[in-house]
JSON list of C-alpha atoms in Angstrom, two decimals:
[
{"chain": "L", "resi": 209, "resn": "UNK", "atom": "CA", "xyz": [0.00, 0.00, 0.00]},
{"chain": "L", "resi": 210, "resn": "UNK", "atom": "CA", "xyz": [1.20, 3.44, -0.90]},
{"chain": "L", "resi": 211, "resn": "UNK", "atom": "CA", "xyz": [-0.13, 6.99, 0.76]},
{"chain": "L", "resi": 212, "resn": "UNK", "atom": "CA", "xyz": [0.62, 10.14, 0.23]},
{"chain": "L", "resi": 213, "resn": "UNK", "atom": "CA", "xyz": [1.09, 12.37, 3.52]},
{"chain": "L", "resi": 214, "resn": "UNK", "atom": "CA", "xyz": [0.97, 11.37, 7.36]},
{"chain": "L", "resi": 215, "resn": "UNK", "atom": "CA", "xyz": [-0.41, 14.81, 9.49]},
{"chain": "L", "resi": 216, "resn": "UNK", "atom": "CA", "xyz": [0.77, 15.25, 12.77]},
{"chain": "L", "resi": 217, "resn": "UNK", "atom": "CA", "xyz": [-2.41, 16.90, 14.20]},
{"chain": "L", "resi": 218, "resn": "UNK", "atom": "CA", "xyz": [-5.16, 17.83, 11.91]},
{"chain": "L", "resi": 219, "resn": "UNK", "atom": "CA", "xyz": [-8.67, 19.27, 14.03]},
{"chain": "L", "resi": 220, "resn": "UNK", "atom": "CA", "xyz": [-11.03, 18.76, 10.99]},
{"chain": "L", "resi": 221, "resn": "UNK", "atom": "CA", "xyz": [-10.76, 15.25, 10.19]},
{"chain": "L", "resi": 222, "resn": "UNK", "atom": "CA", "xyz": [-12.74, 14.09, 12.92]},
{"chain": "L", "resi": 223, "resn": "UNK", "atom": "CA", "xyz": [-13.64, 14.48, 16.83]},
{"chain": "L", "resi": 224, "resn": "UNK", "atom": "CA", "xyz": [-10.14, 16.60, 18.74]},
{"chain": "L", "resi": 225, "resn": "UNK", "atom": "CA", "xyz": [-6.64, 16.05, 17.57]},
{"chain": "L", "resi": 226, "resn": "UNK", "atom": "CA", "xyz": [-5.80, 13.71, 15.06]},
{"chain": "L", "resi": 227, "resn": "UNK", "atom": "CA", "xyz": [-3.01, 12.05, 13.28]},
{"chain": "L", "resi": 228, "resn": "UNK", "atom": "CA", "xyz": [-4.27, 11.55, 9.77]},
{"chain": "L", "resi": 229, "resn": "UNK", "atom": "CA", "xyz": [-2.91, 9.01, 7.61]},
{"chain": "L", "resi": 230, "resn": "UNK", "atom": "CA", "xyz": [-3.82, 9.65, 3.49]},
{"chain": "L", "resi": 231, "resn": "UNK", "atom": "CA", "xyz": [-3.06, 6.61, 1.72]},
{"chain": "L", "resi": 232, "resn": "UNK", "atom": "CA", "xyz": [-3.31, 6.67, -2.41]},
{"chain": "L", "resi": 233, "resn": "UNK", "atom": "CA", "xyz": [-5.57, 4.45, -4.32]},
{"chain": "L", "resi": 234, "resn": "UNK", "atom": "CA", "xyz": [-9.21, 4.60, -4.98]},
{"chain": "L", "resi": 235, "resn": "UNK", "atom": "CA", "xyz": [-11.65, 3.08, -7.82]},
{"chain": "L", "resi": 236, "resn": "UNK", "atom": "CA", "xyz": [-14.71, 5.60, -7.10]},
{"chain": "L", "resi": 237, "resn": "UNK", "atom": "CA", "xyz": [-13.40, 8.18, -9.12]},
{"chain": "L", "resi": 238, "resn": "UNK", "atom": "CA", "xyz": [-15.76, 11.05, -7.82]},
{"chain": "L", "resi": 239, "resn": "UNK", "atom": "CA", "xyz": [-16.60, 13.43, -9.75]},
{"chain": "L", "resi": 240, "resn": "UNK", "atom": "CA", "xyz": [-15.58, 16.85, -8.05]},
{"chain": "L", "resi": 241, "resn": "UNK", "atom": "CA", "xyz": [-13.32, 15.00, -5.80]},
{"chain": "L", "resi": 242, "resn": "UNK", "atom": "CA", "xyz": [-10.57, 17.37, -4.03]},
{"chain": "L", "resi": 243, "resn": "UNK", "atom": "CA", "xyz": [-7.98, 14.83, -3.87]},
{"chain": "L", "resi": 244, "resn": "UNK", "atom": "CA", "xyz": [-7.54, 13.47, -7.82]},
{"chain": "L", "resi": 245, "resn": "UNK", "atom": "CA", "xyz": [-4.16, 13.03, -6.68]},
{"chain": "L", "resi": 246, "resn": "UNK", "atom": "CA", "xyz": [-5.03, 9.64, -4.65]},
{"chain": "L", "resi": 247, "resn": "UNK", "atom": "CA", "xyz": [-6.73, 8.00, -6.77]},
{"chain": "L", "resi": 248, "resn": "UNK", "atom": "CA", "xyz": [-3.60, 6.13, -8.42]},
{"chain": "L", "resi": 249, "resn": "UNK", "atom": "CA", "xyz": [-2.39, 3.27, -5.89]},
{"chain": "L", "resi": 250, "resn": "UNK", "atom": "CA", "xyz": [1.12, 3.89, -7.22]},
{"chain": "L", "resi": 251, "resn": "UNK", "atom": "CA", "xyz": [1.50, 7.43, -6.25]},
{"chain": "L", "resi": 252, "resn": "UNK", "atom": "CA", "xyz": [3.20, 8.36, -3.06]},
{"chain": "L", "resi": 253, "resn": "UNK", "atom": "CA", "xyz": [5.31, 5.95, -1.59]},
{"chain": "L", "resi": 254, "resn": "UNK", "atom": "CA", "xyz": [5.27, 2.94, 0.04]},
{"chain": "L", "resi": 255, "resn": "UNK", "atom": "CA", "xyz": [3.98, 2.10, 3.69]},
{"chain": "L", "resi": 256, "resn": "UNK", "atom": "CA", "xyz": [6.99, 0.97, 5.36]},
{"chain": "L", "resi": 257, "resn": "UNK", "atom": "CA", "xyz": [7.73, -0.30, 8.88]},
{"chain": "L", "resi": 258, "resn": "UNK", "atom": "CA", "xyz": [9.44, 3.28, 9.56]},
{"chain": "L", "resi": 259, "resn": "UNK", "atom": "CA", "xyz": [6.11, 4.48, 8.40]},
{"chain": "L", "resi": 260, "resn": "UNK", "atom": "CA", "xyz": [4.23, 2.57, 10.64]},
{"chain": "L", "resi": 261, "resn": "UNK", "atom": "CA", "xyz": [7.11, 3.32, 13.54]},
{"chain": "L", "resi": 262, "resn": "UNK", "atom": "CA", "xyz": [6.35, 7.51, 12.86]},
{"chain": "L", "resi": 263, "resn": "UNK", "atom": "CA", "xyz": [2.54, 6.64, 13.08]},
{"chain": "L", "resi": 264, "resn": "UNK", "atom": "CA", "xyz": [2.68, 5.53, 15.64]},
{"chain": "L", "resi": 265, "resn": "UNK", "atom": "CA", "xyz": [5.21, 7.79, 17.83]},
{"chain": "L", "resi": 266, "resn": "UNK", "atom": "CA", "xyz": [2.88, 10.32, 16.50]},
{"chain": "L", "resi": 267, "resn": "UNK", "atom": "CA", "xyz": [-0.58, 9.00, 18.20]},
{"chain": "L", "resi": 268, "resn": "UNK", "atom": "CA", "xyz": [1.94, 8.34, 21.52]},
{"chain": "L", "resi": 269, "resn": "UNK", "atom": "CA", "xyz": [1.80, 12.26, 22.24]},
{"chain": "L", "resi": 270, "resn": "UNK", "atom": "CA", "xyz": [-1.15, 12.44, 24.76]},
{"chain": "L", "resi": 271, "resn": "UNK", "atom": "CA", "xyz": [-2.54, 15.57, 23.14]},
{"chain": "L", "resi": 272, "resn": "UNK", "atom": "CA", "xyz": [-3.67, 13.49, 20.50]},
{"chain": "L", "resi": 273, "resn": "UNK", "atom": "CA", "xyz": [-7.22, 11.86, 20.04]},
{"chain": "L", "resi": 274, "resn": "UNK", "atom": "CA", "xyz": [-7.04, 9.11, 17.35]},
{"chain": "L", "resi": 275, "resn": "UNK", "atom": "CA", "xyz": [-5.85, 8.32, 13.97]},
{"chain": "L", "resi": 276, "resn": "UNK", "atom": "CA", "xyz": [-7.81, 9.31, 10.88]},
{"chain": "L", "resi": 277, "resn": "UNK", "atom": "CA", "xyz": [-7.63, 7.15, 7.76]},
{"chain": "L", "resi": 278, "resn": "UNK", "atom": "CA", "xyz": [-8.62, 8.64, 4.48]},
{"chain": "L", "resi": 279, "resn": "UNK", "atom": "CA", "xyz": [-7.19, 9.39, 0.67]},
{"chain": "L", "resi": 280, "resn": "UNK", "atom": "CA", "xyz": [-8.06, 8.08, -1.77]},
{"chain": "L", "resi": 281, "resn": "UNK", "atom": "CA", "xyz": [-9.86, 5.08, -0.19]},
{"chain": "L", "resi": 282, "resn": "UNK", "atom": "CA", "xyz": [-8.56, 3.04, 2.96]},
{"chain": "L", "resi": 283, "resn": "UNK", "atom": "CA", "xyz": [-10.98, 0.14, 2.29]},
{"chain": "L", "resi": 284, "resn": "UNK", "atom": "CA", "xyz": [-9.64, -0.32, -1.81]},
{"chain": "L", "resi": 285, "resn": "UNK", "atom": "CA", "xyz": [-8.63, -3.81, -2.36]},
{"chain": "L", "resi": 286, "resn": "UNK", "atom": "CA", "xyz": [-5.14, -2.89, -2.89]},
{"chain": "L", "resi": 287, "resn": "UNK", "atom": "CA", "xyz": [-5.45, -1.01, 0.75]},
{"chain": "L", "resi": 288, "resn": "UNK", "atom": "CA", "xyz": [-7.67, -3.07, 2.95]},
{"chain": "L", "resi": 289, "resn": "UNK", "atom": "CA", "xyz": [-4.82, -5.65, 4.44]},
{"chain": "L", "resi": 290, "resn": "UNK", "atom": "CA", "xyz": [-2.78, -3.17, 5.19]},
{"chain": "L", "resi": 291, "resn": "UNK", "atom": "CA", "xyz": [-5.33, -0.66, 6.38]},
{"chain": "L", "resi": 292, "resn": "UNK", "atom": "CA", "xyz": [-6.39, -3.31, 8.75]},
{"chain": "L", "resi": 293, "resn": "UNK", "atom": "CA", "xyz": [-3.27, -4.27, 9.92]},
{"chain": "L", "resi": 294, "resn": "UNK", "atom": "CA", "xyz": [-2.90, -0.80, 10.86]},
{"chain": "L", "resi": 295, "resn": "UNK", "atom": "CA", "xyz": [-6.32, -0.72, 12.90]},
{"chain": "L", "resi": 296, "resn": "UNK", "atom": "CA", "xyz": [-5.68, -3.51, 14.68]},
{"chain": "L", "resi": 297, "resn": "UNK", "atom": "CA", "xyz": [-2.25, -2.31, 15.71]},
{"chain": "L", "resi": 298, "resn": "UNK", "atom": "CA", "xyz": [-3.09, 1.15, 16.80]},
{"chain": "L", "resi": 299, "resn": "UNK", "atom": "CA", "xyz": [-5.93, -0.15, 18.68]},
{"chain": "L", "resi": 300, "resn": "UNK", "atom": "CA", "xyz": [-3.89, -3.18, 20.94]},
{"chain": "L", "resi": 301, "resn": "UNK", "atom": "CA", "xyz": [-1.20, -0.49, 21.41]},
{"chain": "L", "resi": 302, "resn": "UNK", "atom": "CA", "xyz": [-3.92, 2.51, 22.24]},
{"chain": "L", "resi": 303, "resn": "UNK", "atom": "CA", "xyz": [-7.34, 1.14, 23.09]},
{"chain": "L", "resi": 304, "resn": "UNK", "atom": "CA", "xyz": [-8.65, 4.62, 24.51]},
{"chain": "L", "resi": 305, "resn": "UNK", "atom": "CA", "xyz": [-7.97, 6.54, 20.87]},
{"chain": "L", "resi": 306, "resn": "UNK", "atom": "CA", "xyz": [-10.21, 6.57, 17.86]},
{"chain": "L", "resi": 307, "resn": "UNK", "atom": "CA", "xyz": [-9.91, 5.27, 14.59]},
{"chain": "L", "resi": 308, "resn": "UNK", "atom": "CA", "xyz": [-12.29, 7.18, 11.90]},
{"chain": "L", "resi": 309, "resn": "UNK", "atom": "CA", "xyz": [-11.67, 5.76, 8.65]},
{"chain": "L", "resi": 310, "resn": "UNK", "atom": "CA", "xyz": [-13.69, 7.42, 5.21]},
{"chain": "L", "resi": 311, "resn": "UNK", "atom": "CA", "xyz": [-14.34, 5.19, 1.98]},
{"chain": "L", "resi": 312, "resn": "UNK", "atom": "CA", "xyz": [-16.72, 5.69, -0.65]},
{"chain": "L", "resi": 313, "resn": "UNK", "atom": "CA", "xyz": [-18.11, 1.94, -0.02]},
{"chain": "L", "resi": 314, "resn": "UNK", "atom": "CA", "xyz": [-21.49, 1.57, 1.79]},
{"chain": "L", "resi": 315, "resn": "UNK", "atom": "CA", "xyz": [-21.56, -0.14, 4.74]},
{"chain": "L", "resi": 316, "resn": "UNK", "atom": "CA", "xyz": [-23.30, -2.95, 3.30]},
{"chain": "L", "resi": 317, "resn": "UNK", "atom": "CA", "xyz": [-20.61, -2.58, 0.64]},
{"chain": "L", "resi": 318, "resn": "UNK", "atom": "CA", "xyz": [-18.48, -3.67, 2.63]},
{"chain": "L", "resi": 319, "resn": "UNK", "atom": "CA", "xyz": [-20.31, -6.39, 4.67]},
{"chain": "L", "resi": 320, "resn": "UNK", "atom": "CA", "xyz": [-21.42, -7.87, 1.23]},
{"chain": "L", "resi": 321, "resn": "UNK", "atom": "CA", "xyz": [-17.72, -8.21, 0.18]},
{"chain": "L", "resi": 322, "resn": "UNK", "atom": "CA", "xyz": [-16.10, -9.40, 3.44]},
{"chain": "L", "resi": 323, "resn": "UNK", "atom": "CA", "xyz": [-14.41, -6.27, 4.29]},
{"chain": "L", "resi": 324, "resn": "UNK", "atom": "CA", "xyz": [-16.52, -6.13, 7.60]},
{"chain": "L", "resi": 325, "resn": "UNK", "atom": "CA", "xyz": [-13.62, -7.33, 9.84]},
{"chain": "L", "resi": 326, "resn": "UNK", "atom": "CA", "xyz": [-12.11, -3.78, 10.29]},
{"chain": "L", "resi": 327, "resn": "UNK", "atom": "CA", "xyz": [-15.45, -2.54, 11.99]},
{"chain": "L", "resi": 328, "resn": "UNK", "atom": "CA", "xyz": [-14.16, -4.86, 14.83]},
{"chain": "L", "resi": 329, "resn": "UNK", "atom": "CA", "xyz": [-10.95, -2.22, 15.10]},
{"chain": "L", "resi": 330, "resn": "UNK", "atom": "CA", "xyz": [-12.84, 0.77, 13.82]},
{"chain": "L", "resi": 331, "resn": "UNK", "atom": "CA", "xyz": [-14.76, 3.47, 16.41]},
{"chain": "L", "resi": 332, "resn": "UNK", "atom": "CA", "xyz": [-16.41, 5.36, 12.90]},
{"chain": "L", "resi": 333, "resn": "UNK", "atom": "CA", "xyz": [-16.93, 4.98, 9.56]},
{"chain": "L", "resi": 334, "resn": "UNK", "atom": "CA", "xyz": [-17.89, 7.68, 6.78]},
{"chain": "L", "resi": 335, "resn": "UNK", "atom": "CA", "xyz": [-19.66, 5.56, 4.10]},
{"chain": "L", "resi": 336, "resn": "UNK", "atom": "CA", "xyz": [-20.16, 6.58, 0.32]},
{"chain": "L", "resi": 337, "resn": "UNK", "atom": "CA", "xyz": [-18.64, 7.89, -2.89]},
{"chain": "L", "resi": 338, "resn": "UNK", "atom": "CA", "xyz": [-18.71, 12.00, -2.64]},
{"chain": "L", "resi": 339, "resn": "UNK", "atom": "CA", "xyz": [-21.77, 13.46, -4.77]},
{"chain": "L", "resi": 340, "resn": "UNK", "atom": "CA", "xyz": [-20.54, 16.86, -5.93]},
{"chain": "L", "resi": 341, "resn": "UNK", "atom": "CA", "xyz": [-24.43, 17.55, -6.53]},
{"chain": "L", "resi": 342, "resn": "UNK", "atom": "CA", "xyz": [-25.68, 16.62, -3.73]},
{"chain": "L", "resi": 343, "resn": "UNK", "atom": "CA", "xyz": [-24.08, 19.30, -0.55]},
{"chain": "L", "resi": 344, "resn": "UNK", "atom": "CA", "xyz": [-24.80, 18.75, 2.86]},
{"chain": "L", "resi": 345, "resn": "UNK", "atom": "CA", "xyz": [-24.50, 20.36, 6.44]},
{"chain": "L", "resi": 346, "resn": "UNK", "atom": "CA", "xyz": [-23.46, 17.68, 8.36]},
{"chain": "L", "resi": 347, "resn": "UNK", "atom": "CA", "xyz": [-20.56, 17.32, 10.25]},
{"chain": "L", "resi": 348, "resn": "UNK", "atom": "CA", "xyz": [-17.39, 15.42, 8.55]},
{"chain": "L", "resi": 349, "resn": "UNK", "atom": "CA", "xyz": [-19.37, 14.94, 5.26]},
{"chain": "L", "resi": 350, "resn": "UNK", "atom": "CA", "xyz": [-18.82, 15.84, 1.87]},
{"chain": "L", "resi": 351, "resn": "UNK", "atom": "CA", "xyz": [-22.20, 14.72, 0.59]},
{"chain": "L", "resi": 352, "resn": "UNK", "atom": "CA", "xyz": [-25.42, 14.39, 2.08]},
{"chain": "L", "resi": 353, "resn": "UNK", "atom": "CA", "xyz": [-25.73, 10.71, 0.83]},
{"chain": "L", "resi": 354, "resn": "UNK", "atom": "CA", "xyz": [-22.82, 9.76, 3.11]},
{"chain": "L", "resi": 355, "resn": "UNK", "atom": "CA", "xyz": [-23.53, 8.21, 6.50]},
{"chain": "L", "resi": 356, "resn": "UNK", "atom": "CA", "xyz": [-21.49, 8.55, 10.13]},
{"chain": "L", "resi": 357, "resn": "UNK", "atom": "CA", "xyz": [-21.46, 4.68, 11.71]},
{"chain": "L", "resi": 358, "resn": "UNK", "atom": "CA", "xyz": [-20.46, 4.37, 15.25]},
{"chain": "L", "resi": 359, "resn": "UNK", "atom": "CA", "xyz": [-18.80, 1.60, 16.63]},
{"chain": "L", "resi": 360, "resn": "UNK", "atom": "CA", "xyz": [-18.50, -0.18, 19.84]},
{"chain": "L", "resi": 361, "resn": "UNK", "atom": "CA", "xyz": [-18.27, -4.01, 21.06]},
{"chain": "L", "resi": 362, "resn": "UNK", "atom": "CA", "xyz": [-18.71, -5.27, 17.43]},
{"chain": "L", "resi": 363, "resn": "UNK", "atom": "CA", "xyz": [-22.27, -3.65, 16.49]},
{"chain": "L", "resi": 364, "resn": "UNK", "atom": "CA", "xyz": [-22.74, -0.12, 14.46]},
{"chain": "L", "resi": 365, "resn": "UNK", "atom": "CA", "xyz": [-25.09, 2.73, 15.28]},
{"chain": "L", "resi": 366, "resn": "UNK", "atom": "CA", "xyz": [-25.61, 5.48, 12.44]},
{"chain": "L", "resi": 367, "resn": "UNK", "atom": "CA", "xyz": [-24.58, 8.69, 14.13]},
{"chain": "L", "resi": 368, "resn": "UNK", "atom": "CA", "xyz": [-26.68, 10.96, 11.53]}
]
């Protein structure tokens, strides 16, 4: 898996203080999307076990809330494994910080194709593609067809 930038602390990518991992690759090809740059899983570079290492010294600063996956698309089949590697790692080595991850897969997407494991790692999920016609006001949403999913003890919730 490739991405393209790890943030320090970003405060709009979900609840407080968040590292923010932006990994490349994504087959939804939105249109109006803000970051055409993701969408080729070869652009970037590669996730490496440094990578991983600066992640995670990064979410170790107690100012920060959680780790934010986006890009592209975390849940892509040439991101998923790694993407839930990731989860589960961050999540045995800090079980009190959240993981938001966004993909432009439904829910059911997702549970249809088997990539329902990382909802057992995940504390929210943004589901579906961006709809540059269809603008919303809710929170952490490019679309109003997109849906927040809470988390906890291996069942969801839609947040609104």
């Amino acid at each position: 898996m490739n991405y393209m930038k790890l943030e320090t602390c970003n405060l709009v990518n979900g609840d407080g203080a968040r590292v923010v991992l932006w990994v490349a690759g994504c087959s939804h090809y939105c249109e109006g999307c803000h970051n055409i740059e993701t969408w080729n899983p070869k652009a970037g570079q590669e996730f490496t076990i440094q990578a991983l290492d600066k992640l995670l010294e990064y979410l170790s600063d107690k100012y920060i809330d959680g780790l934010t996956i986006s890009g592209g698309d975390p849940l892509f089949d040439g991101n998923y494994d790694k993407v839930l590697e990731i989860c589960k790692i961050v999540k045995e080595k800090f079980p009190n910080k959240s993981i938001w991850v966004w993909t432009g897969f439904t829910l059911n997407q997702l549970i249809e194709s088997k990539k329902d494991e990382i909802f057992k790692y995940i504390d929210y999920l943004i589901d579906g593609k961006f709809e540059k016609d269809n603008p919303t006001t809710k929170k952490f949403r490019g679309s109003d067809n997109q849906v927040r999913y809470k988390f906890e003890k291996g069942k969801y919730f839609f947040v609104d």
